[in-house]
PDB file of C-alpha atoms in Angstrom:
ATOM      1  CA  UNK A   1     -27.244   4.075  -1.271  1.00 47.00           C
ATOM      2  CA  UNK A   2     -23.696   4.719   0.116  1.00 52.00           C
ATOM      3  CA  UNK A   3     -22.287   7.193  -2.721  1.00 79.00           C
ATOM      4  CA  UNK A   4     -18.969   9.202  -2.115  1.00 90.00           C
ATOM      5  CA  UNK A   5     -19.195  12.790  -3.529  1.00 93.00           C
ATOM      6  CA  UNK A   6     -15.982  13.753  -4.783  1.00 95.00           C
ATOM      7  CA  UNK A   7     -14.396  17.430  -5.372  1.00 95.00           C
ATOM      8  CA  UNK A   8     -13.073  19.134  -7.192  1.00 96.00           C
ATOM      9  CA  UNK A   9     -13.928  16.777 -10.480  1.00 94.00           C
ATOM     10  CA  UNK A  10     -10.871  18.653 -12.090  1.00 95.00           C
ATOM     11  CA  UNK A  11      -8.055  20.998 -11.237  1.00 96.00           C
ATOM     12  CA  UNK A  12      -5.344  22.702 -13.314  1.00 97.00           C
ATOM     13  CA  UNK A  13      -2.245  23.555 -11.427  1.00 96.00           C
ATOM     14  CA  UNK A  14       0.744  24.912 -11.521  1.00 97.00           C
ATOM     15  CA  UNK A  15       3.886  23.377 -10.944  1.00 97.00           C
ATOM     16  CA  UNK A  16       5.198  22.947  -7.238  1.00 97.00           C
ATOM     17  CA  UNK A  17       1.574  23.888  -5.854  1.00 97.00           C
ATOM     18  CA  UNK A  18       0.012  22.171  -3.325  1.00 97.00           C
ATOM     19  CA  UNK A  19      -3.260  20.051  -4.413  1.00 96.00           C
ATOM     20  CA  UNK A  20      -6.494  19.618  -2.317  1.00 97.00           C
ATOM     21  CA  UNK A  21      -9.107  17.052  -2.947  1.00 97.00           C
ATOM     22  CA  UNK A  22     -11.816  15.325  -0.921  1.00 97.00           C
ATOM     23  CA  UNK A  23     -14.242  12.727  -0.361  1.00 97.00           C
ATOM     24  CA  UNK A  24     -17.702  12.964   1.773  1.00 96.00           C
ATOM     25  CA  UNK A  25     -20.480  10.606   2.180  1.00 94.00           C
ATOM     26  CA  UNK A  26     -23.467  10.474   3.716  1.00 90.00           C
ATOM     27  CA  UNK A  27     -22.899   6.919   5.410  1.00 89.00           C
ATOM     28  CA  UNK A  28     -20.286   6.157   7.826  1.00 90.00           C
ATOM     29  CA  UNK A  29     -16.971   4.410   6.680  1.00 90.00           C
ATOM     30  CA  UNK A  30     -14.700   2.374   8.272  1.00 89.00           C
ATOM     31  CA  UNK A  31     -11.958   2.488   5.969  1.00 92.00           C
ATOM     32  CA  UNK A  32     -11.288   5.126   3.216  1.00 95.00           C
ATOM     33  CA  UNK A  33      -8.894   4.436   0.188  1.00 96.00           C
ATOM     34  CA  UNK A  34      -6.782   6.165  -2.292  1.00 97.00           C
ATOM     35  CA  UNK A  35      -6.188   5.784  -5.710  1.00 97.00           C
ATOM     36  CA  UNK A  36      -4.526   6.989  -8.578  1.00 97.00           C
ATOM     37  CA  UNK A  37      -4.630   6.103 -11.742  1.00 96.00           C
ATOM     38  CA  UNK A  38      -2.498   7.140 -15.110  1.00 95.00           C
ATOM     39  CA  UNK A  39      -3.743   7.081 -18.490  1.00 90.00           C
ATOM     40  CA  UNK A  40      -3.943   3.456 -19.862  1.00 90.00           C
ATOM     41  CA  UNK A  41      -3.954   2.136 -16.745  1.00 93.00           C
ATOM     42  CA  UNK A  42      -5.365   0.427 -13.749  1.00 95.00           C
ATOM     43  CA  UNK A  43      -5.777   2.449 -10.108  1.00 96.00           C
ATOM     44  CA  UNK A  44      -2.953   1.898  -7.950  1.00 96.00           C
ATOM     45  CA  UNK A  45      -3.547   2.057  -4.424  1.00 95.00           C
ATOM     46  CA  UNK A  46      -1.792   5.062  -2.829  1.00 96.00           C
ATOM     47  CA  UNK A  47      -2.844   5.011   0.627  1.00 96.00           C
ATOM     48  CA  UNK A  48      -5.101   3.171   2.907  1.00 95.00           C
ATOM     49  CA  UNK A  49      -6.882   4.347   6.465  1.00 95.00           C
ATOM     50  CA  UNK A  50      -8.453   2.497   8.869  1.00 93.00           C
ATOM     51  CA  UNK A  51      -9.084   5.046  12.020  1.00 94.00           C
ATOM     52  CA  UNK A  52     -11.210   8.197  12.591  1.00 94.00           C
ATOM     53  CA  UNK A  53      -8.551  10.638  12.774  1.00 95.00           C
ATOM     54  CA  UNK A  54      -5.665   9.300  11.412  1.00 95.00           C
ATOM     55  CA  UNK A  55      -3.151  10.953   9.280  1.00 97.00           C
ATOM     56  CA  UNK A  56      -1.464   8.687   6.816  1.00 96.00           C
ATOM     57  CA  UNK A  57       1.614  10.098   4.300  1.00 96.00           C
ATOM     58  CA  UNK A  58       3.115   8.785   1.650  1.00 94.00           C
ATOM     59  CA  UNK A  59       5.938  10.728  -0.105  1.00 96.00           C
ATOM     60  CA  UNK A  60       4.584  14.122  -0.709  1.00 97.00           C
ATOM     61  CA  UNK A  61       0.875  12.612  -0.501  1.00 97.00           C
ATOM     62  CA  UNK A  62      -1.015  13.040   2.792  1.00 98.00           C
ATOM     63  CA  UNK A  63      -4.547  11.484   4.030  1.00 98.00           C
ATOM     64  CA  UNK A  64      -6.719  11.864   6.716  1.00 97.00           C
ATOM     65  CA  UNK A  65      -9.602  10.197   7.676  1.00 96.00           C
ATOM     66  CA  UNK A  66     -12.387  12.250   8.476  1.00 96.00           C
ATOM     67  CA  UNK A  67     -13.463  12.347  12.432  1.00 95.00           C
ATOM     68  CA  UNK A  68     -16.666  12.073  11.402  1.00 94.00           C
ATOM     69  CA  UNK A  69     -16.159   8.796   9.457  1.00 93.00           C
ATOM     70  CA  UNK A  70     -18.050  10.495   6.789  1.00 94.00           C
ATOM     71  CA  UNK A  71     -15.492  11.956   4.915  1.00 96.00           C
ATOM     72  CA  UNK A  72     -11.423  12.081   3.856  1.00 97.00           C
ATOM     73  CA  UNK A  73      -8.801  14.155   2.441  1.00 97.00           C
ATOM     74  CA  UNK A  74      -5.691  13.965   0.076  1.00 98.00           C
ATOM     75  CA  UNK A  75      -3.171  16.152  -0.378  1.00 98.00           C
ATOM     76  CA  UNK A  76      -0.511  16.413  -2.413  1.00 98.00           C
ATOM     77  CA  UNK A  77       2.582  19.032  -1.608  1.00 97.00           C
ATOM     78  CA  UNK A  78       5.203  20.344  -4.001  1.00 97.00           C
ATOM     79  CA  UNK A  79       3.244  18.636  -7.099  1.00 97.00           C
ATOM     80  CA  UNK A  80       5.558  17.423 -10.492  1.00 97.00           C
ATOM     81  CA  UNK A  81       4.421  16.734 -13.518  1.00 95.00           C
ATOM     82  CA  UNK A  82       4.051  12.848 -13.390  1.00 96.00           C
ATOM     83  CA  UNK A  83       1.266  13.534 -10.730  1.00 97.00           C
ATOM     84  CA  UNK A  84      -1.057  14.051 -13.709  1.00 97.00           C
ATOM     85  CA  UNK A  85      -4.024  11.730 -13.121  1.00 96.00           C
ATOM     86  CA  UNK A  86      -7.315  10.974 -11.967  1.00 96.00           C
ATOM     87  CA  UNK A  87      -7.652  10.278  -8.014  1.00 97.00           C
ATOM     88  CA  UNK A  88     -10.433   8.064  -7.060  1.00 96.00           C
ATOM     89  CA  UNK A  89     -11.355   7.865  -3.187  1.00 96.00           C
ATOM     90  CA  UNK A  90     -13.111   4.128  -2.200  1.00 95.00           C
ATOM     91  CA  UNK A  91     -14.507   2.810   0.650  1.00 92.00           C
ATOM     92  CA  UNK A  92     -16.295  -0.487   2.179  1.00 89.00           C
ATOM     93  CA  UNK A  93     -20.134  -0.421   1.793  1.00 77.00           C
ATOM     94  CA  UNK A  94     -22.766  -2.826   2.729  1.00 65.00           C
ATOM     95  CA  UNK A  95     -24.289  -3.997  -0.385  1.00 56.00           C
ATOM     96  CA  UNK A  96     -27.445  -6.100  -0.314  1.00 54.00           C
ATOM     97  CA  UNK A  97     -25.776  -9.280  -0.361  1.00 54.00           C
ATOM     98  CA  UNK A  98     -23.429 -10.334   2.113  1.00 51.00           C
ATOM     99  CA  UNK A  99     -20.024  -9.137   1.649  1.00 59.00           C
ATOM    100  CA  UNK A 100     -18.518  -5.993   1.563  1.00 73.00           C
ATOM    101  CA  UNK A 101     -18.032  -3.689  -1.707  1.00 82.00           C
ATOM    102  CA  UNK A 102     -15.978  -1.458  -2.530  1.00 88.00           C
ATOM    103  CA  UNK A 103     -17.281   2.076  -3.706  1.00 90.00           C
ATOM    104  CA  UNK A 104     -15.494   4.847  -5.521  1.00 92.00           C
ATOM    105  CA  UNK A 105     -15.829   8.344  -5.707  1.00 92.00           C
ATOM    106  CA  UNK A 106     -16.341   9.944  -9.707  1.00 92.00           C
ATOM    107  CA  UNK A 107     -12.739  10.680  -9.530  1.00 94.00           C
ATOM    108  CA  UNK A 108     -10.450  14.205  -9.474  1.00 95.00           C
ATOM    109  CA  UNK A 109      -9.101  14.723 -12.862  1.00 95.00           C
ATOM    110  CA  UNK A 110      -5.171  16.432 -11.953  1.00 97.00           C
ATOM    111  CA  UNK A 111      -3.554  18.529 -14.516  1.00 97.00           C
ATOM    112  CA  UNK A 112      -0.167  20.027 -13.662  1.00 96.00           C
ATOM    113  CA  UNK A 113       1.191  22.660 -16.021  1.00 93.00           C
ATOM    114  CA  UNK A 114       4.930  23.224 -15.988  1.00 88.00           C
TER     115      UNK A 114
ATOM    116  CA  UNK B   1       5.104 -10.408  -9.684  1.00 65.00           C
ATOM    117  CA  UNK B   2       2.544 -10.450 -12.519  1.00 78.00           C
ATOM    118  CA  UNK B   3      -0.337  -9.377 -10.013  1.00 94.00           C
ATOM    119  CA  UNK B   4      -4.104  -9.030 -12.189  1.00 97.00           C
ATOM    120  CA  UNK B   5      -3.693  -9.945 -15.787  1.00 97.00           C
ATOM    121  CA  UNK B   6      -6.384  -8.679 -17.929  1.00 97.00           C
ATOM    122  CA  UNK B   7      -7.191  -9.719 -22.025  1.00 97.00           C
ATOM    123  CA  UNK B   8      -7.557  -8.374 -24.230  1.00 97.00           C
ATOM    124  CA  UNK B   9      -6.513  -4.670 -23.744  1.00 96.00           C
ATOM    125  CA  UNK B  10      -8.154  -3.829 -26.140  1.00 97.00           C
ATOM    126  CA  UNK B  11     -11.687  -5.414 -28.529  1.00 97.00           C
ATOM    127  CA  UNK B  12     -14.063  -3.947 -30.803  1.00 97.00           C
ATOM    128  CA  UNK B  13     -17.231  -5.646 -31.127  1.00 97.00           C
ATOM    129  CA  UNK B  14     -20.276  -5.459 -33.163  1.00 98.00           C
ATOM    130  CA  UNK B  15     -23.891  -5.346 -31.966  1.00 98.00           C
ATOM    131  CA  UNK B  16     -25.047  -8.837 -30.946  1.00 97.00           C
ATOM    132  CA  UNK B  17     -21.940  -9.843 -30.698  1.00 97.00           C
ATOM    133  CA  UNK B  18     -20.574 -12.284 -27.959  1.00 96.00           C
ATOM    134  CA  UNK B  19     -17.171 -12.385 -26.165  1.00 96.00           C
ATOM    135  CA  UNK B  20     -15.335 -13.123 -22.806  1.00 98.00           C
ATOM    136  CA  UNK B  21     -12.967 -10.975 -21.561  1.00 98.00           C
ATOM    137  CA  UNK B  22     -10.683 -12.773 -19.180  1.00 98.00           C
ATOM    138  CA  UNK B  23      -8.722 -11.675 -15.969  1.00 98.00           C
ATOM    139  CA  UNK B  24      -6.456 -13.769 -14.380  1.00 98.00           C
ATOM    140  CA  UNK B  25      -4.122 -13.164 -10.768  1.00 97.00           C
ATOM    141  CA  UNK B  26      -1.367 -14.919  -8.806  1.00 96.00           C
ATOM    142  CA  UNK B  27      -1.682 -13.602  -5.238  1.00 95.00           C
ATOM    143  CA  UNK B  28      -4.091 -16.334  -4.265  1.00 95.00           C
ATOM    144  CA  UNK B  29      -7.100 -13.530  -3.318  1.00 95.00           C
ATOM    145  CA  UNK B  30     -10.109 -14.786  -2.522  1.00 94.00           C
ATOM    146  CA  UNK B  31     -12.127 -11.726  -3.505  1.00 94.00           C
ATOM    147  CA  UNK B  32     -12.552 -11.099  -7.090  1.00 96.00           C
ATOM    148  CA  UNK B  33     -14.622  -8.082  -8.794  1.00 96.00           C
ATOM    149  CA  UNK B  34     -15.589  -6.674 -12.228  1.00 97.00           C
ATOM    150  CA  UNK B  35     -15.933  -2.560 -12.683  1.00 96.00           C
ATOM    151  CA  UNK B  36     -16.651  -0.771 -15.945  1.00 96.00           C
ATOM    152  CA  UNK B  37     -15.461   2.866 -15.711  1.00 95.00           C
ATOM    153  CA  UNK B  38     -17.083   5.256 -17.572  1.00 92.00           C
ATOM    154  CA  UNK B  39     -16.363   9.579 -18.178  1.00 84.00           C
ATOM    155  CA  UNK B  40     -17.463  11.163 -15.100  1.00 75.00           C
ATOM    156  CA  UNK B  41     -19.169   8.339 -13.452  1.00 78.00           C
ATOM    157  CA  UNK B  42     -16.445   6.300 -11.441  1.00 85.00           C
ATOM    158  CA  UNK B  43     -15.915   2.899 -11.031  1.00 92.00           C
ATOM    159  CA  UNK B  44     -19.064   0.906 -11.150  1.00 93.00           C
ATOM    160  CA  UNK B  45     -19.378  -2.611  -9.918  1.00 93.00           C
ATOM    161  CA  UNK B  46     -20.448  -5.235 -12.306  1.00 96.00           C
ATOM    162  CA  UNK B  47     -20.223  -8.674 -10.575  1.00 96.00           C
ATOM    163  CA  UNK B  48     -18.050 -10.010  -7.610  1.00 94.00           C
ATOM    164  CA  UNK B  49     -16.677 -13.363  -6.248  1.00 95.00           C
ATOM    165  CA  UNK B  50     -16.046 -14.195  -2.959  1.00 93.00           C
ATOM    166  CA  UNK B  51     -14.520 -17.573  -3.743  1.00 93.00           C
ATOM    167  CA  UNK B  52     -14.485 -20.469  -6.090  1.00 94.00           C
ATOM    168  CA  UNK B  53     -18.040 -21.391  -7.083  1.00 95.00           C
ATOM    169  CA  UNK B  54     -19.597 -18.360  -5.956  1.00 94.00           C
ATOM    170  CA  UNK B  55     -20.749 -14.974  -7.747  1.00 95.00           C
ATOM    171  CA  UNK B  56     -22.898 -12.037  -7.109  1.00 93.00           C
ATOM    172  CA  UNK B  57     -24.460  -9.218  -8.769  1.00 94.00           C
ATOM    173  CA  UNK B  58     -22.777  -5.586  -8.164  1.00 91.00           C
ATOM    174  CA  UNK B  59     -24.222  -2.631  -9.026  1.00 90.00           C
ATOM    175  CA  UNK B  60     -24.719  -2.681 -13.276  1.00 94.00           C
ATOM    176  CA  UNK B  61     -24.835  -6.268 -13.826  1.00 96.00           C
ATOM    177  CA  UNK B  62     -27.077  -6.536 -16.672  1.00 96.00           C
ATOM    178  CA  UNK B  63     -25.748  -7.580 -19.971  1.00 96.00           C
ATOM    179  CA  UNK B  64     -22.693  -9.787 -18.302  1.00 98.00           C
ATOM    180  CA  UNK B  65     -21.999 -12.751 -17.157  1.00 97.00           C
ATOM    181  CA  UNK B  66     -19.671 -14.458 -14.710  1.00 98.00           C
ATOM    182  CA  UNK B  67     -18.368 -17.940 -13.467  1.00 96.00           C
ATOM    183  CA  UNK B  68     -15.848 -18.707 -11.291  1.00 97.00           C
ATOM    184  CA  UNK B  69     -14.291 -22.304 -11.194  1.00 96.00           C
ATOM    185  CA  UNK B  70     -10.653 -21.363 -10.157  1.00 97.00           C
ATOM    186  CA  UNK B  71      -9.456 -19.049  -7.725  1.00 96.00           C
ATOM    187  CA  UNK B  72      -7.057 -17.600  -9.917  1.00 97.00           C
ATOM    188  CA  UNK B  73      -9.674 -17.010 -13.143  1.00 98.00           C
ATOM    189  CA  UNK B  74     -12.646 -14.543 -13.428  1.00 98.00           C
ATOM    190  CA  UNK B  75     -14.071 -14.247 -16.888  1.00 98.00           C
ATOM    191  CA  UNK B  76     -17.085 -11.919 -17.581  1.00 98.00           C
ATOM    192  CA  UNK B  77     -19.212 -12.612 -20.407  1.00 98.00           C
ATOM    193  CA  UNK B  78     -21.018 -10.115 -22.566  1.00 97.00           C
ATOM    194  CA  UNK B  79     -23.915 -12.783 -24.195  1.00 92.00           C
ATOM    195  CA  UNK B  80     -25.058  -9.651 -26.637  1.00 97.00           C
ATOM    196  CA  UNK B  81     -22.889  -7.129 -27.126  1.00 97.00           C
ATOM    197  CA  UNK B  82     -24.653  -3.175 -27.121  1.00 97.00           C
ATOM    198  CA  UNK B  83     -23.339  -0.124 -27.724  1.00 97.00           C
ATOM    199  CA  UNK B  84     -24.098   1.028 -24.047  1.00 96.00           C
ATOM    200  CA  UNK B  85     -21.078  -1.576 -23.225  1.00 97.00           C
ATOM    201  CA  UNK B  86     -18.819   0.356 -24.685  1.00 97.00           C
ATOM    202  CA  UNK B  87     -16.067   1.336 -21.478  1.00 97.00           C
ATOM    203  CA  UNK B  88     -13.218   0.562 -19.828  1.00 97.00           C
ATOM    204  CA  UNK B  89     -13.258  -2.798 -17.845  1.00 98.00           C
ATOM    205  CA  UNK B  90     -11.099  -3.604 -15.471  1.00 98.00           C
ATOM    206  CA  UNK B  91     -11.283  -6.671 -12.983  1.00 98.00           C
ATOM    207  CA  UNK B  92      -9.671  -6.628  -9.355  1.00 96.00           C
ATOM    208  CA  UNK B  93      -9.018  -8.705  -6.644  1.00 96.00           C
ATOM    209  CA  UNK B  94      -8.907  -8.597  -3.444  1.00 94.00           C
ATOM    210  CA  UNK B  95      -7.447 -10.730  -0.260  1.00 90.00           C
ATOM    211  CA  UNK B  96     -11.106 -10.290   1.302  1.00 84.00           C
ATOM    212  CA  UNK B  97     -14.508  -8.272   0.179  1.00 81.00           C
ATOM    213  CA  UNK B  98     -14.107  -4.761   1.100  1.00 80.00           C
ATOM    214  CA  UNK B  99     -10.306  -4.848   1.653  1.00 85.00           C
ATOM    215  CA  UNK B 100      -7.844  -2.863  -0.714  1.00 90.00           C
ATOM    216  CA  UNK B 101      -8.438  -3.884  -4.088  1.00 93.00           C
ATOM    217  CA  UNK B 102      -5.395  -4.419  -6.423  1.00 95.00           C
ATOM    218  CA  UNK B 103      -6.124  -4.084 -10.471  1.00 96.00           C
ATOM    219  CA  UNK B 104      -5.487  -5.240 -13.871  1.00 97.00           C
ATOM    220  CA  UNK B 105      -4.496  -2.802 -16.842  1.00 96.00           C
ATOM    221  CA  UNK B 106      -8.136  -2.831 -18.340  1.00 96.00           C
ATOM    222  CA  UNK B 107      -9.875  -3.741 -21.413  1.00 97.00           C
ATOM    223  CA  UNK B 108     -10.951  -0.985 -23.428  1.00 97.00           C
ATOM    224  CA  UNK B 109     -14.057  -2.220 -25.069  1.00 97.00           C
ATOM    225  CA  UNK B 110     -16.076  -0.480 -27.944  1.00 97.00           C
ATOM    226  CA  UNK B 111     -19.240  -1.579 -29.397  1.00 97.00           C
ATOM    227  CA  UNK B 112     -20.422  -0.284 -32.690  1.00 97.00           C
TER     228      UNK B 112
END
């Protein structure tokens, strides 16, 4: 099926350190989504891309979407403590019926130590 | 805006038991989905609506049921409660099937 593999599963940083995380798949996406969500709560949407290529920010969060369609990035710059978290990636996949599903990566638990 | 309500947040259950958890939102999406999140494994699709009157199986449906007679409501049912059910379920909705996906708080269920 069309699985995301998603790395690191967990990272400990420190403080004001730049974070790295990605998404790859073996299937070809047209749209890749990030998430993050807090303890207790649902995933919030943090950015969404739509074009091989394209480099989307948000505040101190940056995506890209993969050239190959097979894969995405997030980064986050200068990280604070309230990024703690786990970051999901998500994309469109054809399921067996006829609409469109959404899949999610396992998630990247973030830890930031002050 | 009150966006995807989910109840309860939270439900312990015994073994055979029944209940509905229900999920509820006000932006008028047509695309409605089910996901049970469990340590280290992701979100994993249960059962999705494309409309009023119409459901579909996700990935791990067994054990649940839906219905959906409103746009706005999409209960899922557990008929027997097991402790395999025991997760974190949270519904979402979407304005169309594949499209970005806004959720509810969760349910954290526990079966013993």
């Amino acid at each position: 099926g069309q699985q995301l593999n998603q790395s690191p599963q967990s990272m400990f940083i420190q403080e004001g350190e730049d974070v790295s995380m990605n998404c790859t798949s073996s299937s070809i996406f047209n749209t890749w989504l990030w998430y993050k969500q807090e303890p207790g709560e649902g995933p919030v949407l943090l950015i969404a891309l739509y074009k091989a290529g394209e480099l989307t920010s948000n505040g101190r969060l940056t995506a890209q979407f993969g050239i190959t369609r097979k894969d995405s990035f997030l980064n986050i710059s200068a990280s604070i403590p309230s990024d703690v978290g786990i970051y999901f990636c998500a994309g469109p996949r054809i399921s067996s019926g006829s609409a469109r599903q959404l899949t999610f990566g396992s998630g990247t638990q973030l830890t930031v130590l002050p | 805006n009150a966006g995807v309500t989910q109840t309860p947040k939270f439900q312990v259950l015994k073994t055979g038991q029944s209940m509905t958890l229900q999920c509820a939102q006000d932006m008028n999406h047509e695309y409605m989905s089910w996901y049970r999140q469990d340590p280290g494994m992701g979100l994993r699709l249960i059962h999705y609506s494309v409309g009023a009157g119409i459901t579909d199986q996700g990935e791990v449906p067994n054990g649940y049921n839906v219905s959906r007679s409103t746009t706005e409501d999409f209960p899922l049912r557990l008929l027997s409660a097991a402790p395999s059910q025991t997760s974190v379920y949270f519904c979402a909705s979407s304005s169309r099937a594949g499209a970005e996906a806004f959720f509810g708080q969760g349910t954290r269920l526990t079966v013993v």
